[in-house]
CSV table of C-alpha atoms in Angstrom, one decimal:
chain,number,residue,atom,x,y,z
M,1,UNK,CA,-84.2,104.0,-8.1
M,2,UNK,CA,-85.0,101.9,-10.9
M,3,UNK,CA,-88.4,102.9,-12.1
M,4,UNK,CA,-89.9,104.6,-15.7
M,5,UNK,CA,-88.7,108.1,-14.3
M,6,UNK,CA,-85.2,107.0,-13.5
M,7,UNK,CA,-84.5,105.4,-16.0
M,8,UNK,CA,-85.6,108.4,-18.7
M,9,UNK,CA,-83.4,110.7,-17.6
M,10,UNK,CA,-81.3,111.4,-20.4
M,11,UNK,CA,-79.1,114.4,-20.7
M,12,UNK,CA,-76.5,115.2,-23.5
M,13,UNK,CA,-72.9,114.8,-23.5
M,14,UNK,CA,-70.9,117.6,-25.5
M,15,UNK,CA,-68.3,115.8,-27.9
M,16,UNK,CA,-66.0,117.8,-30.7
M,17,UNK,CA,-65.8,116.1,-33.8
M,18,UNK,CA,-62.7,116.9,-36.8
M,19,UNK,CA,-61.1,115.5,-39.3
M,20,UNK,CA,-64.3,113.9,-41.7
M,21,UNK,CA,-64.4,114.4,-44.7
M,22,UNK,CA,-66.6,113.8,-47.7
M,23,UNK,CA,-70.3,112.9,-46.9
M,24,UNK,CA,-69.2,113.0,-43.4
M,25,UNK,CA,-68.0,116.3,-43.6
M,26,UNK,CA,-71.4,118.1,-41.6
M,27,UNK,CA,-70.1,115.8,-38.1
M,28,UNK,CA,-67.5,118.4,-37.6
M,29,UNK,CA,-68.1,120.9,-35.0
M,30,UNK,CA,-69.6,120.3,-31.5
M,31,UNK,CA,-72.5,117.5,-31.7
M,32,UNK,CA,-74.7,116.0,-28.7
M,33,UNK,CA,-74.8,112.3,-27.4
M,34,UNK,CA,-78.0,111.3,-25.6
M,35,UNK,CA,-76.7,109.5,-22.6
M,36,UNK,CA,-77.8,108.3,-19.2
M,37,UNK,CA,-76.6,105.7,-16.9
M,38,UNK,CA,-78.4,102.8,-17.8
M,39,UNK,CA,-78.2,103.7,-21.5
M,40,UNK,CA,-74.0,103.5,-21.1
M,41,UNK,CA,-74.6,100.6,-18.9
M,42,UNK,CA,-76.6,98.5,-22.0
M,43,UNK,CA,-74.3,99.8,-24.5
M,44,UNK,CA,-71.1,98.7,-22.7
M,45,UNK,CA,-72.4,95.0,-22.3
M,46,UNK,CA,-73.5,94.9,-26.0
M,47,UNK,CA,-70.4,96.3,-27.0
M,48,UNK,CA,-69.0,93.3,-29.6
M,49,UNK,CA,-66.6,92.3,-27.6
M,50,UNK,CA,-66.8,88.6,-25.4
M,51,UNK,CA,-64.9,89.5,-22.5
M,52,UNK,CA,-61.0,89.8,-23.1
M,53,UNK,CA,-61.3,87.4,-26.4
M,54,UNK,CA,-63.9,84.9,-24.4
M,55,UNK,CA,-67.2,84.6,-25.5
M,56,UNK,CA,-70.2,84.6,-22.7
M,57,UNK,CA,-71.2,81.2,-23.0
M,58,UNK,CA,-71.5,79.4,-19.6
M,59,UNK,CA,-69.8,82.2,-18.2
M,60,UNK,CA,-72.7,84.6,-19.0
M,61,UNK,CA,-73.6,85.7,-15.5
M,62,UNK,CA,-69.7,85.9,-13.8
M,63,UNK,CA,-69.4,88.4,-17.3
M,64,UNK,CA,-72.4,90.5,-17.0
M,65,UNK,CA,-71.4,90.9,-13.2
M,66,UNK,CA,-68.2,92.2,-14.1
M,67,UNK,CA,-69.3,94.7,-16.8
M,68,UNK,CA,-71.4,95.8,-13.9
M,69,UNK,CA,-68.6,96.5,-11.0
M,70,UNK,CA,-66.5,98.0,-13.6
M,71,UNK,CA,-69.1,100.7,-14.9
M,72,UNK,CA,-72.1,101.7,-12.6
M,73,UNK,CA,-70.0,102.4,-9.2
M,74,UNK,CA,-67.7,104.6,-11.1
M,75,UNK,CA,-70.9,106.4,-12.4
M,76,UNK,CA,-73.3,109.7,-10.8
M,77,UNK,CA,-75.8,111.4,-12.4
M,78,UNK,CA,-75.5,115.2,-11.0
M,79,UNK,CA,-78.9,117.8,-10.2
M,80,UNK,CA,-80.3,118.1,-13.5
M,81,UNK,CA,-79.3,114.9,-14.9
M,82,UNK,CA,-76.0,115.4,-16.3
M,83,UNK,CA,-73.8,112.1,-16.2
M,84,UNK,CA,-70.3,112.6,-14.2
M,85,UNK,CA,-67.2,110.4,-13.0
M,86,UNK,CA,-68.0,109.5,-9.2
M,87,UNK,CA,-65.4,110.6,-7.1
M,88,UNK,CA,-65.3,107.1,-5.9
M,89,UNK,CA,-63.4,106.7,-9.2
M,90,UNK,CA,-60.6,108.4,-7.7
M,91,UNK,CA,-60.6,106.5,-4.2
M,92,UNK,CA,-59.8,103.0,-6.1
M,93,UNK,CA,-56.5,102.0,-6.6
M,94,UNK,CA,-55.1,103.4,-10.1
M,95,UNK,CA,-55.2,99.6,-11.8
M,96,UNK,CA,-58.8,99.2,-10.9
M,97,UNK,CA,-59.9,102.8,-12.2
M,98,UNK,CA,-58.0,102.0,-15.7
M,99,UNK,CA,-60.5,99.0,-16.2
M,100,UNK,CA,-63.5,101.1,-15.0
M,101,UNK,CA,-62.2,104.0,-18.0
M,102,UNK,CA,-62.0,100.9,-20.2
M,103,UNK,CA,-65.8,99.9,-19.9
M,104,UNK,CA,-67.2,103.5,-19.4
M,105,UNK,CA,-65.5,104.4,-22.9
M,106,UNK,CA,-66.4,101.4,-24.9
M,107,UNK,CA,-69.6,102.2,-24.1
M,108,UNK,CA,-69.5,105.8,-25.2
M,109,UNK,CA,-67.3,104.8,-28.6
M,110,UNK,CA,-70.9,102.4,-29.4
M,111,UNK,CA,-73.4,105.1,-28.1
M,112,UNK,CA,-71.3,107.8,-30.6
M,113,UNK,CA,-71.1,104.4,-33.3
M,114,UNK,CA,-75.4,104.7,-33.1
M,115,UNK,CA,-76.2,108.0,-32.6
M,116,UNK,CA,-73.6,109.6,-34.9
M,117,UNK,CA,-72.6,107.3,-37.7
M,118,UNK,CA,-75.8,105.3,-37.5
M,119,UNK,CA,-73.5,102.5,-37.2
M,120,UNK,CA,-75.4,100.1,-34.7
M,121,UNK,CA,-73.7,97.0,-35.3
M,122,UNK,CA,-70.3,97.1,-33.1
M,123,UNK,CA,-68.0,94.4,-33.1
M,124,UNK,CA,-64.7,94.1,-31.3
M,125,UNK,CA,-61.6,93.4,-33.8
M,126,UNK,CA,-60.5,90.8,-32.5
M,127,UNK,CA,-63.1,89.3,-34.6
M,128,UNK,CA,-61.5,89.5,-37.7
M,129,UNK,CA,-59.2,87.6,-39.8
M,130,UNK,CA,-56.1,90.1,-40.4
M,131,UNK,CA,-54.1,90.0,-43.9
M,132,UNK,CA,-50.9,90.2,-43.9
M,133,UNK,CA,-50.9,87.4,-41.3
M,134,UNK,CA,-48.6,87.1,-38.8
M,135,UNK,CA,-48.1,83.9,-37.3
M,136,UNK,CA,-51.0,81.3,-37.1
M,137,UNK,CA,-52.9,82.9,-34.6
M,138,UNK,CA,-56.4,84.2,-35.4
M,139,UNK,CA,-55.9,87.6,-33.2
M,140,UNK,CA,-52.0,87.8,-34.0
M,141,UNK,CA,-51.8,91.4,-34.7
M,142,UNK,CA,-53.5,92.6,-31.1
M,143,UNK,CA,-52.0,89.5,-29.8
M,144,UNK,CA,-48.2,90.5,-30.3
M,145,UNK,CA,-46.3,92.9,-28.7
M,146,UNK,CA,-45.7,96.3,-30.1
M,147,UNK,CA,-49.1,95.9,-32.6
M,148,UNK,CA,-52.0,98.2,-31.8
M,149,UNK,CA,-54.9,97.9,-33.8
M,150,UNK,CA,-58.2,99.7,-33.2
M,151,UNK,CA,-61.3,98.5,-31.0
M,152,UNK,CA,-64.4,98.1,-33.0
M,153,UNK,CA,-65.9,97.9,-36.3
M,154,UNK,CA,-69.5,99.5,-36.8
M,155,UNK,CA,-71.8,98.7,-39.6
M,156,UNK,CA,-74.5,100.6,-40.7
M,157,UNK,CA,-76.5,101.7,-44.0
M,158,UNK,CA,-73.3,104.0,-44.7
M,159,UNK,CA,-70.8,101.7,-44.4
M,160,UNK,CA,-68.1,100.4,-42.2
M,161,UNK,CA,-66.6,102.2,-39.6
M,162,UNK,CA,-63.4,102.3,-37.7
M,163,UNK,CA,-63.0,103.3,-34.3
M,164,UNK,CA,-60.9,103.3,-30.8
M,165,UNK,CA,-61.7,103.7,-27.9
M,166,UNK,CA,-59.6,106.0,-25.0
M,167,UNK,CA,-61.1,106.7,-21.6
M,168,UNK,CA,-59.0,109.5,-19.6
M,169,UNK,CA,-59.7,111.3,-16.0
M,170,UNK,CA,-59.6,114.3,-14.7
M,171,UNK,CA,-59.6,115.2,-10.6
M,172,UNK,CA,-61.8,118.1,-8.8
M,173,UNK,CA,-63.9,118.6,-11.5
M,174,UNK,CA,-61.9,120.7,-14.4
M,175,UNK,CA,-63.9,119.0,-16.6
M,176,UNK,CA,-61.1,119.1,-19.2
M,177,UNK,CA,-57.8,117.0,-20.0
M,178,UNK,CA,-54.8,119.1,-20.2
M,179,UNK,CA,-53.4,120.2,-23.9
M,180,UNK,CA,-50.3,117.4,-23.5
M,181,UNK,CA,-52.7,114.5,-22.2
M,182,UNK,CA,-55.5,115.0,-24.1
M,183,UNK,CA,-53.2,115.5,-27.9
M,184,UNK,CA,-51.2,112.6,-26.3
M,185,UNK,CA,-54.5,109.7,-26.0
M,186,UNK,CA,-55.9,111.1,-29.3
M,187,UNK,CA,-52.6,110.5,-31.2
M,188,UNK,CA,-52.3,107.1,-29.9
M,189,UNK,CA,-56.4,106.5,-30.9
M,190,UNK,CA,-55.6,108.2,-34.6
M,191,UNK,CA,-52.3,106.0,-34.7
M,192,UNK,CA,-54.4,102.7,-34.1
M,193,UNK,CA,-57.6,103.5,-36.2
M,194,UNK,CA,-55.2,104.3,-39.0
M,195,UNK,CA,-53.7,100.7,-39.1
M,196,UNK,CA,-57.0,99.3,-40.7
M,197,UNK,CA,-56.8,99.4,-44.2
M,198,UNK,CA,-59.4,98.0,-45.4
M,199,UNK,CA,-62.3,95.9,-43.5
M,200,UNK,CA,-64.2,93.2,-45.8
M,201,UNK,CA,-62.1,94.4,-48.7
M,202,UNK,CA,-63.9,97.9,-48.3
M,203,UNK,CA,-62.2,101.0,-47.2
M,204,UNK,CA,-64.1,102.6,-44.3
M,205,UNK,CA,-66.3,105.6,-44.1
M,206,UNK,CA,-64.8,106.9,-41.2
M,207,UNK,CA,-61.9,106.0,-38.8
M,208,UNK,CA,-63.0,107.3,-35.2
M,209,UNK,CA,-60.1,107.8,-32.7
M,210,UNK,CA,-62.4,108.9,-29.3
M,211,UNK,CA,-61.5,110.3,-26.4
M,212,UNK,CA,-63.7,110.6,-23.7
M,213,UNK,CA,-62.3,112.9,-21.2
M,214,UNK,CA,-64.0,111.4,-17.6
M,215,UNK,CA,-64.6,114.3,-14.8
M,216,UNK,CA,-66.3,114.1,-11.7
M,217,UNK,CA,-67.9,117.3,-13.5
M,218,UNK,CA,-69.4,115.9,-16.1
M,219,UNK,CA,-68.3,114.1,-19.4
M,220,UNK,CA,-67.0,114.9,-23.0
M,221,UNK,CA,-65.8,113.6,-26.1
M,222,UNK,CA,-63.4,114.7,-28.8
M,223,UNK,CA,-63.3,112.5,-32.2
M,224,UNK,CA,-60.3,112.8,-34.3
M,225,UNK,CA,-60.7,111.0,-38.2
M,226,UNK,CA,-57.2,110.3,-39.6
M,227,UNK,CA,-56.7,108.7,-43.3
M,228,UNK,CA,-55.4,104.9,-42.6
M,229,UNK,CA,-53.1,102.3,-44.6
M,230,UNK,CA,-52.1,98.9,-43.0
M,231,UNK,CA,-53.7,96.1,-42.1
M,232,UNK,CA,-56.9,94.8,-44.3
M,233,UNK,CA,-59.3,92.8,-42.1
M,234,UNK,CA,-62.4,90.6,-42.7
M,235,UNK,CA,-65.2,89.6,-40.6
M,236,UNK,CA,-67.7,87.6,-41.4
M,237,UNK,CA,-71.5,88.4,-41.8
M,238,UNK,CA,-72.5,85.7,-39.4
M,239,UNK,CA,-69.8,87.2,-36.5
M,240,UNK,CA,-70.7,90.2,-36.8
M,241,UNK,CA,-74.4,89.4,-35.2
M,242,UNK,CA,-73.2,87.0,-33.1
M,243,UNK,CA,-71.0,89.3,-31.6
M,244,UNK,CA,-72.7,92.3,-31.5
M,245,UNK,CA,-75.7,90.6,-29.7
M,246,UNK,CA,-73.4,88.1,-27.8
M,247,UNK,CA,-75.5,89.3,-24.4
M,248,UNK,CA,-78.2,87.7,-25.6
M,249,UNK,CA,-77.5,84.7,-27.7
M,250,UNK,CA,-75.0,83.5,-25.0
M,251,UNK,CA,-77.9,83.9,-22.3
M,252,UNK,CA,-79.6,81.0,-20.9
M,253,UNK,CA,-82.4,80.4,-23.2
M,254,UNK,CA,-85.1,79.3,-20.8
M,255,UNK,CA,-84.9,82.6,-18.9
M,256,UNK,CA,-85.8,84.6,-21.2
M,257,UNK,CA,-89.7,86.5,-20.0
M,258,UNK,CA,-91.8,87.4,-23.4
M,259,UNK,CA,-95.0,89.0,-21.2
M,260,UNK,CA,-93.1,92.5,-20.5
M,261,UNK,CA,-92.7,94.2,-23.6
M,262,UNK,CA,-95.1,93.2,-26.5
M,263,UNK,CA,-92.0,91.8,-29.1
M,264,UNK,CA,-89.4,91.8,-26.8
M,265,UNK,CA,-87.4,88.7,-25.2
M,266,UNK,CA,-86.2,90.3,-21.8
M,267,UNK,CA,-83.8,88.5,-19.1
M,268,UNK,CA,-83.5,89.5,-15.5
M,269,UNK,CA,-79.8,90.7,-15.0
M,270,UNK,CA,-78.0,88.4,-12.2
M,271,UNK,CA,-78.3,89.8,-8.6
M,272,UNK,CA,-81.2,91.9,-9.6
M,273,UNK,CA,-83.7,89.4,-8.4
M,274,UNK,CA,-85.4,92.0,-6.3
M,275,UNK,CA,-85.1,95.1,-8.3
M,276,UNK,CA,-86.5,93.8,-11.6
M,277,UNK,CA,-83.6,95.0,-13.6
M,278,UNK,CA,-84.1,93.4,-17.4
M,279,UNK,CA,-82.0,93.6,-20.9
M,280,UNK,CA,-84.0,93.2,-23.7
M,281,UNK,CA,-84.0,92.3,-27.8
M,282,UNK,CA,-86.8,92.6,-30.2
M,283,UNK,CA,-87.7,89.2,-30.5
M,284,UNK,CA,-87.7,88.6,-34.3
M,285,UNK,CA,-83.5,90.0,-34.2
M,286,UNK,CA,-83.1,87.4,-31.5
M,287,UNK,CA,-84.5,84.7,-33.5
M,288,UNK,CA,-82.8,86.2,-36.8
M,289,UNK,CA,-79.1,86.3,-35.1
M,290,UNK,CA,-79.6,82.5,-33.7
M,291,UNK,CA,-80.6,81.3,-37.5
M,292,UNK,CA,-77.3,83.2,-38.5
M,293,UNK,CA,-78.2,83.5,-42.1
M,294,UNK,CA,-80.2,86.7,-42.3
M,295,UNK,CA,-78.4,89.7,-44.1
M,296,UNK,CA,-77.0,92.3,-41.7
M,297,UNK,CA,-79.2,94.9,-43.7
M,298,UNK,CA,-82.1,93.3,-42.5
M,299,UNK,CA,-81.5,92.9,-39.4
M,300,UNK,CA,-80.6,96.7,-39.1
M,301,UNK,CA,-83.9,97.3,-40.8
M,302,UNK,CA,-85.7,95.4,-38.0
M,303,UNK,CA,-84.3,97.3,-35.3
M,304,UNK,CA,-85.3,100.8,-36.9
M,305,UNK,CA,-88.8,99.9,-37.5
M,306,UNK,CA,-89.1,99.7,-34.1
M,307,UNK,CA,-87.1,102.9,-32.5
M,308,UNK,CA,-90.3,105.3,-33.1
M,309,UNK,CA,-92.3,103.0,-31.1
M,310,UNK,CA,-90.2,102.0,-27.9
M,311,UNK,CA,-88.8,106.1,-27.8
M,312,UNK,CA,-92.4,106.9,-27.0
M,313,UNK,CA,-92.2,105.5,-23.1
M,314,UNK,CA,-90.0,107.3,-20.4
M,315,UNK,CA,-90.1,103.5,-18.7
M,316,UNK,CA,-87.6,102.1,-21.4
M,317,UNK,CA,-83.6,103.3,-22.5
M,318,UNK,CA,-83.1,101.5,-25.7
M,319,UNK,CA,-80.4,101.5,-28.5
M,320,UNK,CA,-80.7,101.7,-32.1
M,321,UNK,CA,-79.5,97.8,-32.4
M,322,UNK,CA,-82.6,96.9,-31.2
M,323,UNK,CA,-81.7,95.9,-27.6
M,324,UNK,CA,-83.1,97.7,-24.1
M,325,UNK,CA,-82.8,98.1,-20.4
M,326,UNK,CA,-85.7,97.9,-18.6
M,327,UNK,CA,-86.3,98.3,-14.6
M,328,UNK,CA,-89.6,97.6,-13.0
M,329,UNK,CA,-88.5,97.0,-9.3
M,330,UNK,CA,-88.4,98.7,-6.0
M,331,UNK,CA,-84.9,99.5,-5.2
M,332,UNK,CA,-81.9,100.1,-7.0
M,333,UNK,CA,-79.8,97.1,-6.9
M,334,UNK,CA,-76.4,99.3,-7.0
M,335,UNK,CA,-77.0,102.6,-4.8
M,336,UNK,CA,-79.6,100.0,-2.2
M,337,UNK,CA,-81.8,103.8,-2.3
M,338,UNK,CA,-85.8,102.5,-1.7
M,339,UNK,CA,-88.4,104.1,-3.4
M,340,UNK,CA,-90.4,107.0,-1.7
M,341,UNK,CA,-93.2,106.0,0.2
M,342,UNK,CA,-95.1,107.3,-2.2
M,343,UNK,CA,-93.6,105.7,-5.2
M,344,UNK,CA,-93.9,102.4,-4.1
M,345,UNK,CA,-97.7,101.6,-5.9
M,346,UNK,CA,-95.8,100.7,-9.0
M,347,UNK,CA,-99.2,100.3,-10.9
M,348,UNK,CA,-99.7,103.9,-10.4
M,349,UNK,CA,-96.3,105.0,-11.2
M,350,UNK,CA,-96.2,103.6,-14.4
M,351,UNK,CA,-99.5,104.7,-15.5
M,352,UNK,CA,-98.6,108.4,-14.3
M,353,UNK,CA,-95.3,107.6,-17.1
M,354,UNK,CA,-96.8,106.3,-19.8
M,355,UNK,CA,-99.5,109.3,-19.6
M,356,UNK,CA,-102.1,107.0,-21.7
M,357,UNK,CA,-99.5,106.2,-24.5
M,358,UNK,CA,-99.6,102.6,-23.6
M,359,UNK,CA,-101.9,100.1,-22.1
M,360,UNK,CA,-100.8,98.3,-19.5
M,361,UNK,CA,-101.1,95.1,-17.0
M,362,UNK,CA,-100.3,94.7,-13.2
M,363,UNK,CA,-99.5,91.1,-11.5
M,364,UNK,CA,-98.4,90.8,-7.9
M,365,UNK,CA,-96.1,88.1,-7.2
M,366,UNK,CA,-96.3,85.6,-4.8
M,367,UNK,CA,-95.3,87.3,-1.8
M,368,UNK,CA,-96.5,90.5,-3.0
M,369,UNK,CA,-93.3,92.1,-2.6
M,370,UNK,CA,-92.9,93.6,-6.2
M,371,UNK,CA,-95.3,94.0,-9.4
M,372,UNK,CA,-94.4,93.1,-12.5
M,373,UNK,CA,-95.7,95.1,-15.1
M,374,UNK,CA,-96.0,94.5,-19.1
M,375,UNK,CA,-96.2,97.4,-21.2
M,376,UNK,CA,-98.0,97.0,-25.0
M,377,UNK,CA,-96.3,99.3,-27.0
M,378,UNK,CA,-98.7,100.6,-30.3
């Protein structure tokens, strides 16, 4: 059901960091993601990447659309609100299920890029411009066969870091890959994060291989941090925004609703029209990102000048980029489940949420089918 409550509920997910060194050192041992659906849902469409090496553009909606079939049908939230693998997972056909582990760990990798390494700027590889070159082709090293490079690069205050991405399953809930598979995926994550050298001349704080072990259970992580030598890549300042906050900038303009959120630029998700599903930016990153010529620092520094604020309302998941999901309908566009009854005065329901935190404003539509409401955040 996509109102304030449901959208709240986040629980941890248990990951196992080793292998860091240095300042980096205190990550290893057992740590805590805060995770829930919709948060791995944003995180996964503003993961850096543009689709298989294609960026949004007029293909915006047909991309969103498939982020979604390949993530939230392969998701459950379990009594109590721990996040698990839906046994549908498991009734798809194996090629399908890969691309689902695909998305669902992406999404984790930037979630553990935020949280952990403060690292909120995530940019796919192929990005960069890769020295020694090979060939003509921009992409050549994850373009040729045999050449396995990492994911992302995340930037943050601390640096640059390195990471890859593995998504693995487990059946009937053992809630843990077995010793062979699970050494298996991380030494083929620890192989590929060690092929980056250097990124912008710079040799990264960290190099991240994850593996996100997938169970219908529940869900955990282990993060391996092997030296590197190899490849030296470079992207540029500009890209790096671009890509990280391709959902947005690629995004039909004239969409774009400014009365929901006091600073926020939100757009309706396609085939939500009657749940009121939204994806958000803090305006002044949005406008920042177009111009292309702000510093990444201070685009960072816009973002966490405004986490204290929008983690004060249970109606809003939000990441430390700046960006949000937001859902202010009546029925969840990818389980079809209606509200209660009782649920359904969604002026009253929000003002229960935001338990005098916020002030707030009510508007039927037209055919008084849904509310919208706006939410000043102080």
């Amino acid at each position: 059901m996509i109102i304030p409550s449901t959208l709240s509920e986040t629980m941890p997910i248990e990951i196992e960091c080793n292998g860091f060194t240095g300042s980096l050192s205190t990550l290893n041992g057992r740590k805590r993601l805060q995770c829930s659906k919709w948060k791995l849902f944003l995180a996964a469409l503003t993961c850096g990447y543009d689709g298989f090496f294609k960026n949004f553009g007029p293909d915006w909606r047909r991309r969103v659309i498939h982020i979604v079939g390949n993530v939230l049908p392969f998701l459950d939230t379990r009594p109590g609100g721990a996040l698990a693998l839906s046994s549908y997972y498991f009734d798809v056909d194996n090629s399908e299920s890969k691309h689902a582990a695909y998305y669902i760990g992406q999404g984790f990798t930037k979630l553990f890029a935020c949280q952990v390494l403060n690292a909120s700027q995530v940019v796919h590889a192929s990005r960069s411009v890769w020295q020694p070159a090979v060939g003509t082709a921009l992409k050549a090293p994850l373009l040729t066969v045999g050449r396995r490079e990492a994911d992302l690069f995340a930037f943050g205050p601390g640096g640059i870091h390195v990471l890859e991405s593995k998504g693995r399953s487990v059946r009937n809930g053992a809630g843990r890959l077995t010793a062979s598979t699970l050494n298996s995926a991380i030494n083929d994550a620890m192989a590929q994060v060690s092929a980056i050298n250097t990124v912008n001349g710079l040799a990264p704080t960290s190099r991240s291989g994850c593996v996100w072990t997938l169970c219908t259970s529940g869900i955990r992580g282990d993060i391996q941090d092997p030296p590197g030598t190899g490849w030296d890549a470079t992207v540029a300042p500009a890209e790096i925004l671009r890509s990280n906050y391709a959902l947005f900038l690629e995004a039909d303009q004239s969409r774009f609703r400014n009365d929901l959120i006091e600073g926020y630029s939100l757009i309706e998700l396609p085939g939500s029209e009657n749940s009121g599903l939204y994806v958000g930016i803090f305006t002044e990153i949005l406008r920042a990102a177009s111009n292309g010529q702000v510093a990444i620092e201070t685009v960072m520094s816009m973002a966490s000048s405004q986490l204290t604020r929008i983690s004060r309302t249970p109606a809003i998941e939000y990441l430390e980029d700046g960006t949000l999901i937001f859902g202010s309908g009546r029925r969840d566009l990818f389980t079809e489940e209606q509200l209660p009854p009782e649920a359904t005065d969604m002026e009253n329901v929000v003002q229960q949420q935001l338990k005098e935190k916020f002030s707030w404003q009510t508007a039927l539509t037209a055919d008084e089918e849904r509310e919208t409401v706006k939410i000043y955040l102080t």
